[in-house]
PDB file of C-alpha atoms in Angstrom:
ATOM      1  CA  UNK A 279       2.560  -8.867 -29.615  1.00  0.00           C
ATOM      2  CA  UNK A 280       2.542 -12.332 -30.824  1.00  0.00           C
ATOM      3  CA  UNK A 281      -0.034 -15.024 -29.201  1.00  0.00           C
ATOM      4  CA  UNK A 282       3.489 -17.066 -27.936  1.00  0.00           C
ATOM      5  CA  UNK A 283       4.913 -13.604 -26.462  1.00  0.00           C
ATOM      6  CA  UNK A 284       1.469 -12.768 -24.809  1.00  0.00           C
ATOM      7  CA  UNK A 285       1.182 -16.398 -23.267  1.00  0.00           C
ATOM      8  CA  UNK A 286       4.606 -15.853 -22.026  1.00  0.00           C
ATOM      9  CA  UNK A 287       3.901 -12.558 -20.394  1.00  0.00           C
ATOM     10  CA  UNK A 288       0.839 -13.931 -18.864  1.00  0.00           C
ATOM     11  CA  UNK A 289       2.521 -17.088 -17.901  1.00  0.00           C
ATOM     12  CA  UNK A 290       5.144 -15.029 -15.848  1.00  0.00           C
ATOM     13  CA  UNK A 291       2.377 -12.788 -14.264  1.00  0.00           C
ATOM     14  CA  UNK A 292       0.749 -16.027 -13.256  1.00  0.00           C
ATOM     15  CA  UNK A 293       4.103 -17.056 -11.376  1.00  0.00           C
ATOM     16  CA  UNK A 294       4.866 -13.841  -9.816  1.00  0.00           C
ATOM     17  CA  UNK A 295       1.254 -13.773  -8.311  1.00  0.00           C
ATOM     18  CA  UNK A 296       1.906 -17.297  -7.159  1.00  0.00           C
ATOM     19  CA  UNK A 297       5.159 -16.348  -5.463  1.00  0.00           C
ATOM     20  CA  UNK A 298       3.838 -13.249  -3.991  1.00  0.00           C
ATOM     21  CA  UNK A 299       0.499 -15.210  -2.832  1.00  0.00           C
ATOM     22  CA  UNK A 300       2.958 -17.728  -1.239  1.00  0.00           C
ATOM     23  CA  UNK A 301       5.169 -15.413   0.359  1.00  0.00           C
ATOM     24  CA  UNK A 302       2.171 -13.257   1.773  1.00  0.00           C
ATOM     25  CA  UNK A 303       0.974 -16.378   3.773  1.00  0.00           C
ATOM     26  CA  UNK A 304       4.231 -17.112   5.031  1.00  0.00           C
ATOM     27  CA  UNK A 305       4.831 -13.639   6.008  1.00  0.00           C
ATOM     28  CA  UNK A 306       1.904 -13.718   8.132  1.00  0.00           C
ATOM     29  CA  UNK A 307       2.781 -16.925  10.017  1.00  0.00           C
ATOM     30  CA  UNK A 308       6.521 -16.180  10.256  1.00  0.00           C
ATOM     31  CA  UNK A 309       7.654 -12.408   9.758  1.00  0.00           C
ATOM     32  CA  UNK A 310      10.637 -11.485   7.549  1.00  0.00           C
ATOM     33  CA  UNK A 311      12.828 -13.285   9.611  1.00  0.00           C
ATOM     34  CA  UNK A 312      11.349 -16.752   9.423  1.00  0.00           C
ATOM     35  CA  UNK A 313      10.838 -16.369   5.584  1.00  0.00           C
ATOM     36  CA  UNK A 314      12.791 -18.993   3.635  1.00  0.00           C
ATOM     37  CA  UNK A 315      12.838 -18.579  -0.329  1.00  0.00           C
ATOM     38  CA  UNK A 316      12.693 -22.714  -0.493  1.00  0.00           C
ATOM     39  CA  UNK A 317       9.527 -22.614   1.681  1.00  0.00           C
ATOM     40  CA  UNK A 318       7.822 -19.832  -0.643  1.00  0.00           C
ATOM     41  CA  UNK A 319       8.887 -22.074  -3.714  1.00  0.00           C
ATOM     42  CA  UNK A 320       7.527 -24.978  -2.079  1.00  0.00           C
ATOM     43  CA  UNK A 321       3.891 -23.344  -1.245  1.00  0.00           C
ATOM     44  CA  UNK A 322       3.899 -21.964  -5.097  1.00  0.00           C
ATOM     45  CA  UNK A 323       4.778 -25.276  -6.320  1.00  0.00           C
ATOM     46  CA  UNK A 324       8.307 -24.229  -8.109  1.00  0.00           C
ATOM     47  CA  UNK A 325      12.014 -24.671  -6.953  1.00  0.00           C
ATOM     48  CA  UNK A 326      13.588 -22.412  -4.529  1.00  0.00           C
ATOM     49  CA  UNK A 327      15.843 -21.503  -7.712  1.00  0.00           C
ATOM     50  CA  UNK A 328      12.780 -20.300  -9.600  1.00  0.00           C
ATOM     51  CA  UNK A 329      12.020 -17.676  -6.801  1.00  0.00           C
ATOM     52  CA  UNK A 330      15.624 -16.285  -6.877  1.00  0.00           C
ATOM     53  CA  UNK A 331      15.198 -16.138 -10.505  1.00  0.00           C
ATOM     54  CA  UNK A 332      12.201 -14.031 -10.240  1.00  0.00           C
ATOM     55  CA  UNK A 333      13.468 -11.668  -7.266  1.00  0.00           C
ATOM     56  CA  UNK A 334      16.662 -12.219  -6.581  1.00  0.00           C
ATOM     57  CA  UNK A 335      16.701 -12.044  -2.765  1.00  0.00           C
ATOM     58  CA  UNK A 336      14.586 -12.223   0.143  1.00  0.00           C
ATOM     59  CA  UNK A 337      14.034  -8.261   0.537  1.00  0.00           C
ATOM     60  CA  UNK A 338      13.269  -7.762  -2.945  1.00  0.00           C
ATOM     61  CA  UNK A 339      10.379 -10.467  -2.923  1.00  0.00           C
ATOM     62  CA  UNK A 340       9.093  -8.893   0.364  1.00  0.00           C
ATOM     63  CA  UNK A 341       9.132  -5.404  -1.074  1.00  0.00           C
ATOM     64  CA  UNK A 342       7.018  -6.676  -3.873  1.00  0.00           C
ATOM     65  CA  UNK A 343       4.660  -7.946  -1.511  1.00  0.00           C
ATOM     66  CA  UNK A 344       4.549  -4.814   0.369  1.00  0.00           C
ATOM     67  CA  UNK A 345       3.977  -2.874  -2.856  1.00  0.00           C
ATOM     68  CA  UNK A 346       1.604  -5.340  -4.187  1.00  0.00           C
ATOM     69  CA  UNK A 347      -0.286  -4.730  -0.704  1.00  0.00           C
ATOM     70  CA  UNK A 348      -0.163  -0.930  -1.285  1.00  0.00           C
ATOM     71  CA  UNK A 349      -1.612  -1.086  -4.730  1.00  0.00           C
ATOM     72  CA  UNK A 350      -4.688  -2.768  -3.486  1.00  0.00           C
ATOM     73  CA  UNK A 351      -5.026  -0.484  -0.716  1.00  0.00           C
ATOM     74  CA  UNK A 352      -4.275   2.438  -3.150  1.00  0.00           C
ATOM     75  CA  UNK A 353      -7.112   1.009  -5.768  1.00  0.00           C
ATOM     76  CA  UNK A 354      -9.725   0.447  -3.081  1.00  0.00           C
ATOM     77  CA  UNK A 355      -8.929   4.070  -1.706  1.00  0.00           C
ATOM     78  CA  UNK A 356      -9.219   5.706  -5.353  1.00  0.00           C
ATOM     79  CA  UNK A 357     -13.024   3.794  -5.582  1.00  0.00           C
ATOM     80  CA  UNK A 358     -13.812   5.626  -2.289  1.00  0.00           C
ATOM     81  CA  UNK A 359     -12.236   8.872  -3.208  1.00  0.00           C
ATOM     82  CA  UNK A 360     -14.179   8.919  -6.884  1.00  0.00           C
ATOM     83  CA  UNK A 361     -17.344   8.293  -5.030  1.00  0.00           C
ATOM     84  CA  UNK A 362     -17.087  11.235  -2.609  1.00  0.00           C
ATOM     85  CA  UNK A 363     -18.588  14.721  -3.315  1.00  0.00           C
ATOM     86  CA  UNK A 364     -15.532  16.893  -3.147  1.00  0.00           C
ATOM     87  CA  UNK A 365     -11.689  16.271  -2.104  1.00  0.00           C
ATOM     88  CA  UNK A 366     -12.234  16.799   1.467  1.00  0.00           C
ATOM     89  CA  UNK A 367     -14.712  14.150   1.729  1.00  0.00           C
ATOM     90  CA  UNK A 368     -12.681  11.745  -0.725  1.00  0.00           C
ATOM     91  CA  UNK A 369      -9.651  12.014   1.698  1.00  0.00           C
ATOM     92  CA  UNK A 370     -11.936  11.243   4.606  1.00  0.00           C
ATOM     93  CA  UNK A 371     -13.442   8.238   2.894  1.00  0.00           C
ATOM     94  CA  UNK A 372      -9.984   7.261   1.834  1.00  0.00           C
ATOM     95  CA  UNK A 373      -8.554   7.173   5.327  1.00  0.00           C
ATOM     96  CA  UNK A 374     -11.490   5.572   7.011  1.00  0.00           C
ATOM     97  CA  UNK A 375     -11.284   3.044   4.373  1.00  0.00           C
ATOM     98  CA  UNK A 376      -7.754   2.753   5.044  1.00  0.00           C
ATOM     99  CA  UNK A 377      -8.035   1.831   8.977  1.00  0.00           C
ATOM    100  CA  UNK A 378     -10.941  -0.491   8.039  1.00  0.00           C
ATOM    101  CA  UNK A 379      -9.321  -2.271   5.438  1.00  0.00           C
ATOM    102  CA  UNK A 380      -6.171  -2.693   7.439  1.00  0.00           C
ATOM    103  CA  UNK A 381      -7.373  -4.656  10.040  1.00  0.00           C
ATOM    104  CA  UNK A 382      -9.418  -7.175   7.396  1.00  0.00           C
ATOM    105  CA  UNK A 383      -5.824  -7.735   5.317  1.00  0.00           C
ATOM    106  CA  UNK A 384      -4.433 -10.371   6.973  1.00  0.00           C
ATOM    107  CA  UNK A 385      -0.783  -9.203   6.081  1.00  0.00           C
ATOM    108  CA  UNK A 386      -1.190  -5.818   7.442  1.00  0.00           C
ATOM    109  CA  UNK A 387      -3.077  -7.286  10.825  1.00  0.00           C
ATOM    110  CA  UNK A 388      -0.326  -9.405  11.449  1.00  0.00           C
ATOM    111  CA  UNK A 389       2.517  -6.595  10.607  1.00  0.00           C
ATOM    112  CA  UNK A 390       0.663  -4.367  13.390  1.00  0.00           C
ATOM    113  CA  UNK A 391      -0.749  -7.089  15.859  1.00  0.00           C
ATOM    114  CA  UNK A 392       1.666 -10.205  15.468  1.00  0.00           C
ATOM    115  CA  UNK A 393       4.994 -10.582  17.431  1.00  0.00           C
ATOM    116  CA  UNK A 394       6.007 -13.029  14.316  1.00  0.00           C
ATOM    117  CA  UNK A 395       5.491 -10.648  11.795  1.00  0.00           C
ATOM    118  CA  UNK A 396       6.608  -7.224  13.593  1.00  0.00           C
ATOM    119  CA  UNK A 397       9.777  -7.345  11.734  1.00  0.00           C
ATOM    120  CA  UNK A 398       7.830  -6.105   8.705  1.00  0.00           C
ATOM    121  CA  UNK A 399       7.203  -2.628  10.179  1.00  0.00           C
ATOM    122  CA  UNK A 400       9.987  -1.192   8.537  1.00  0.00           C
ATOM    123  CA  UNK A 401       8.321  -1.671   5.332  1.00  0.00           C
ATOM    124  CA  UNK A 402       5.779   0.639   6.620  1.00  0.00           C
ATOM    125  CA  UNK A 403       8.407   3.018   8.414  1.00  0.00           C
ATOM    126  CA  UNK A 404      11.914   3.509   7.323  1.00  0.00           C
ATOM    127  CA  UNK A 405      11.981   1.444   4.298  1.00  0.00           C
ATOM    128  CA  UNK A 406       8.392   2.919   3.181  1.00  0.00           C
ATOM    129  CA  UNK A 407       9.559   4.772   0.161  1.00  0.00           C
ATOM    130  CA  UNK A 408       8.050   2.269  -2.263  1.00  0.00           C
ATOM    131  CA  UNK A 409       4.556   2.026  -0.321  1.00  0.00           C
ATOM    132  CA  UNK A 410       4.436   5.701  -0.222  1.00  0.00           C
ATOM    133  CA  UNK A 411       5.164   6.491  -3.812  1.00  0.00           C
ATOM    134  CA  UNK A 412       2.373   4.189  -4.715  1.00  0.00           C
ATOM    135  CA  UNK A 413      -0.256   5.794  -2.250  1.00  0.00           C
ATOM    136  CA  UNK A 414       0.898   9.206  -2.752  1.00  0.00           C
ATOM    137  CA  UNK A 415       0.847   9.262  -6.511  1.00  0.00           C
ATOM    138  CA  UNK A 416      -2.382   7.902  -6.638  1.00  0.00           C
ATOM    139  CA  UNK A 417      -3.989  10.314  -4.473  1.00  0.00           C
ATOM    140  CA  UNK A 418      -2.330  13.144  -5.941  1.00  0.00           C
ATOM    141  CA  UNK A 419      -3.596  12.269  -9.280  1.00  0.00           C
ATOM    142  CA  UNK A 420      -6.822  11.761  -7.808  1.00  0.00           C
ATOM    143  CA  UNK A 421      -6.753  15.352  -6.028  1.00  0.00           C
ATOM    144  CA  UNK A 422      -5.752  17.097  -9.499  1.00  0.00           C
ATOM    145  CA  UNK A 423      -8.582  15.258 -11.286  1.00  0.00           C
ATOM    146  CA  UNK A 424     -11.116  16.932  -8.963  1.00  0.00           C
ATOM    147  CA  UNK A 425      -9.268  20.101  -8.700  1.00  0.00           C
ATOM    148  CA  UNK A 426      -7.350  21.119 -11.475  1.00  0.00           C
ATOM    149  CA  UNK A 427      -6.280  24.578 -10.208  1.00  0.00           C
ATOM    150  CA  UNK A 428      -4.235  22.485  -7.721  1.00  0.00           C
ATOM    151  CA  UNK A 429      -0.711  22.680  -8.851  1.00  0.00           C
ATOM    152  CA  UNK A 430       1.268  19.159  -9.155  1.00  0.00           C
ATOM    153  CA  UNK A 431       3.492  20.280  -6.068  1.00  0.00           C
ATOM    154  CA  UNK A 432       0.556  21.166  -3.677  1.00  0.00           C
ATOM    155  CA  UNK A 433      -1.119  17.862  -4.781  1.00  0.00           C
ATOM    156  CA  UNK A 434       1.625  15.785  -3.823  1.00  0.00           C
ATOM    157  CA  UNK A 435       2.395  17.690  -0.723  1.00  0.00           C
ATOM    158  CA  UNK A 436      -1.019  17.103   0.451  1.00  0.00           C
ATOM    159  CA  UNK A 437      -1.247  13.542  -0.849  1.00  0.00           C
ATOM    160  CA  UNK A 438       1.955  12.508   1.044  1.00  0.00           C
ATOM    161  CA  UNK A 439       0.762  14.309   4.139  1.00  0.00           C
ATOM    162  CA  UNK A 440      -2.242  12.101   4.108  1.00  0.00           C
ATOM    163  CA  UNK A 441      -0.677   9.091   3.465  1.00  0.00           C
ATOM    164  CA  UNK A 442       1.946   9.458   6.371  1.00  0.00           C
ATOM    165  CA  UNK A 443      -0.675  10.712   8.771  1.00  0.00           C
ATOM    166  CA  UNK A 444      -2.703   7.713   7.812  1.00  0.00           C
ATOM    167  CA  UNK A 445       0.193   5.332   8.484  1.00  0.00           C
ATOM    168  CA  UNK A 446       0.789   7.051  11.816  1.00  0.00           C
ATOM    169  CA  UNK A 447      -3.135   6.289  12.934  1.00  0.00           C
ATOM    170  CA  UNK A 448      -2.625   2.730  11.696  1.00  0.00           C
ATOM    171  CA  UNK A 449       0.560   1.958  13.453  1.00  0.00           C
ATOM    172  CA  UNK A 450      -0.329   3.851  16.738  1.00  0.00           C
ATOM    173  CA  UNK A 451      -2.967   2.472  18.939  1.00  0.00           C
ATOM    174  CA  UNK A 452      -5.855   4.403  19.851  1.00  0.00           C
ATOM    175  CA  UNK A 453      -8.712   6.233  17.836  1.00  0.00           C
ATOM    176  CA  UNK A 454     -11.067   4.436  15.584  1.00  0.00           C
ATOM    177  CA  UNK A 455     -11.294   4.702  11.704  1.00  0.00           C
ATOM    178  CA  UNK A 456     -14.008   7.730  11.882  1.00  0.00           C
ATOM    179  CA  UNK A 457     -11.508   9.699  14.076  1.00  0.00           C
ATOM    180  CA  UNK A 458      -8.579   8.978  12.244  1.00  0.00           C
ATOM    181  CA  UNK A 459     -10.396  10.227   9.097  1.00  0.00           C
ATOM    182  CA  UNK A 460     -11.592  13.392  10.977  1.00  0.00           C
ATOM    183  CA  UNK A 461      -8.189  14.176  12.332  1.00  0.00           C
ATOM    184  CA  UNK A 462      -6.381  13.817   9.015  1.00  0.00           C
ATOM    185  CA  UNK A 463      -8.973  15.954   7.594  1.00  0.00           C
ATOM    186  CA  UNK A 464      -8.582  18.822  10.293  1.00  0.00           C
ATOM    187  CA  UNK A 465      -5.052  19.332   9.260  1.00  0.00           C
ATOM    188  CA  UNK A 466      -5.615  18.822   5.808  1.00  0.00           C
ATOM    189  CA  UNK A 467      -8.790  21.052   5.002  1.00  0.00           C
ATOM    190  CA  UNK A 468      -7.095  24.344   5.903  1.00  0.00           C
ATOM    191  CA  UNK A 469      -4.032  23.868   3.855  1.00  0.00           C
ATOM    192  CA  UNK A 470      -6.389  22.555   0.837  1.00  0.00           C
ATOM    193  CA  UNK A 471      -8.221  25.830   0.905  1.00  0.00           C
ATOM    194  CA  UNK A 472      -5.238  27.902   1.093  1.00  0.00           C
ATOM    195  CA  UNK A 473      -3.740  26.060  -1.885  1.00  0.00           C
ATOM    196  CA  UNK A 474      -6.677  26.738  -4.008  1.00  0.00           C
ATOM    197  CA  UNK A 475      -6.729  30.438  -3.371  1.00  0.00           C
ATOM    198  CA  UNK A 476      -2.619  30.397  -4.283  1.00  0.00           C
TER     199      UNK A 476
END
């Protein structure tokens, strides 16, 4: 990679981050329906056409915001998982952290609790495939690294179940972070033991 190519790649990544940052702020305030590409461009200091050139349309932009947020969640969860003593402790730590971090993350907190941003719920429910793919894939890798005897299929199933249950606890009222983590582990621990013995 030449210096020019490297600079261009960094500049594009910087532009993309600036647009995602701007879109995130506007989504928190206005939700999907109130998001305008011109406003994203204005907040990022570029033209509306630049936003369209980078993302194509509003739905693609919001999906990119959702994926970046999922990657941030997943990265911090990987750290919690790696610091834990065993697989179940790692899942417990990751689920509890997800519940806490969701309250601290302004976008997720808005999606869950703000009427303006409620129209973003599909990115955590009916249109959640990109988010699920990121979070499930990362947890599956961590499970197999900790437990090499676990098949790829079983690791994927356990990871997906953990992520789906975590999202459910996140979206539905009641229960604190520890309760959610303990409940998810109560479901997964017997399956984990069964898969280890097969």
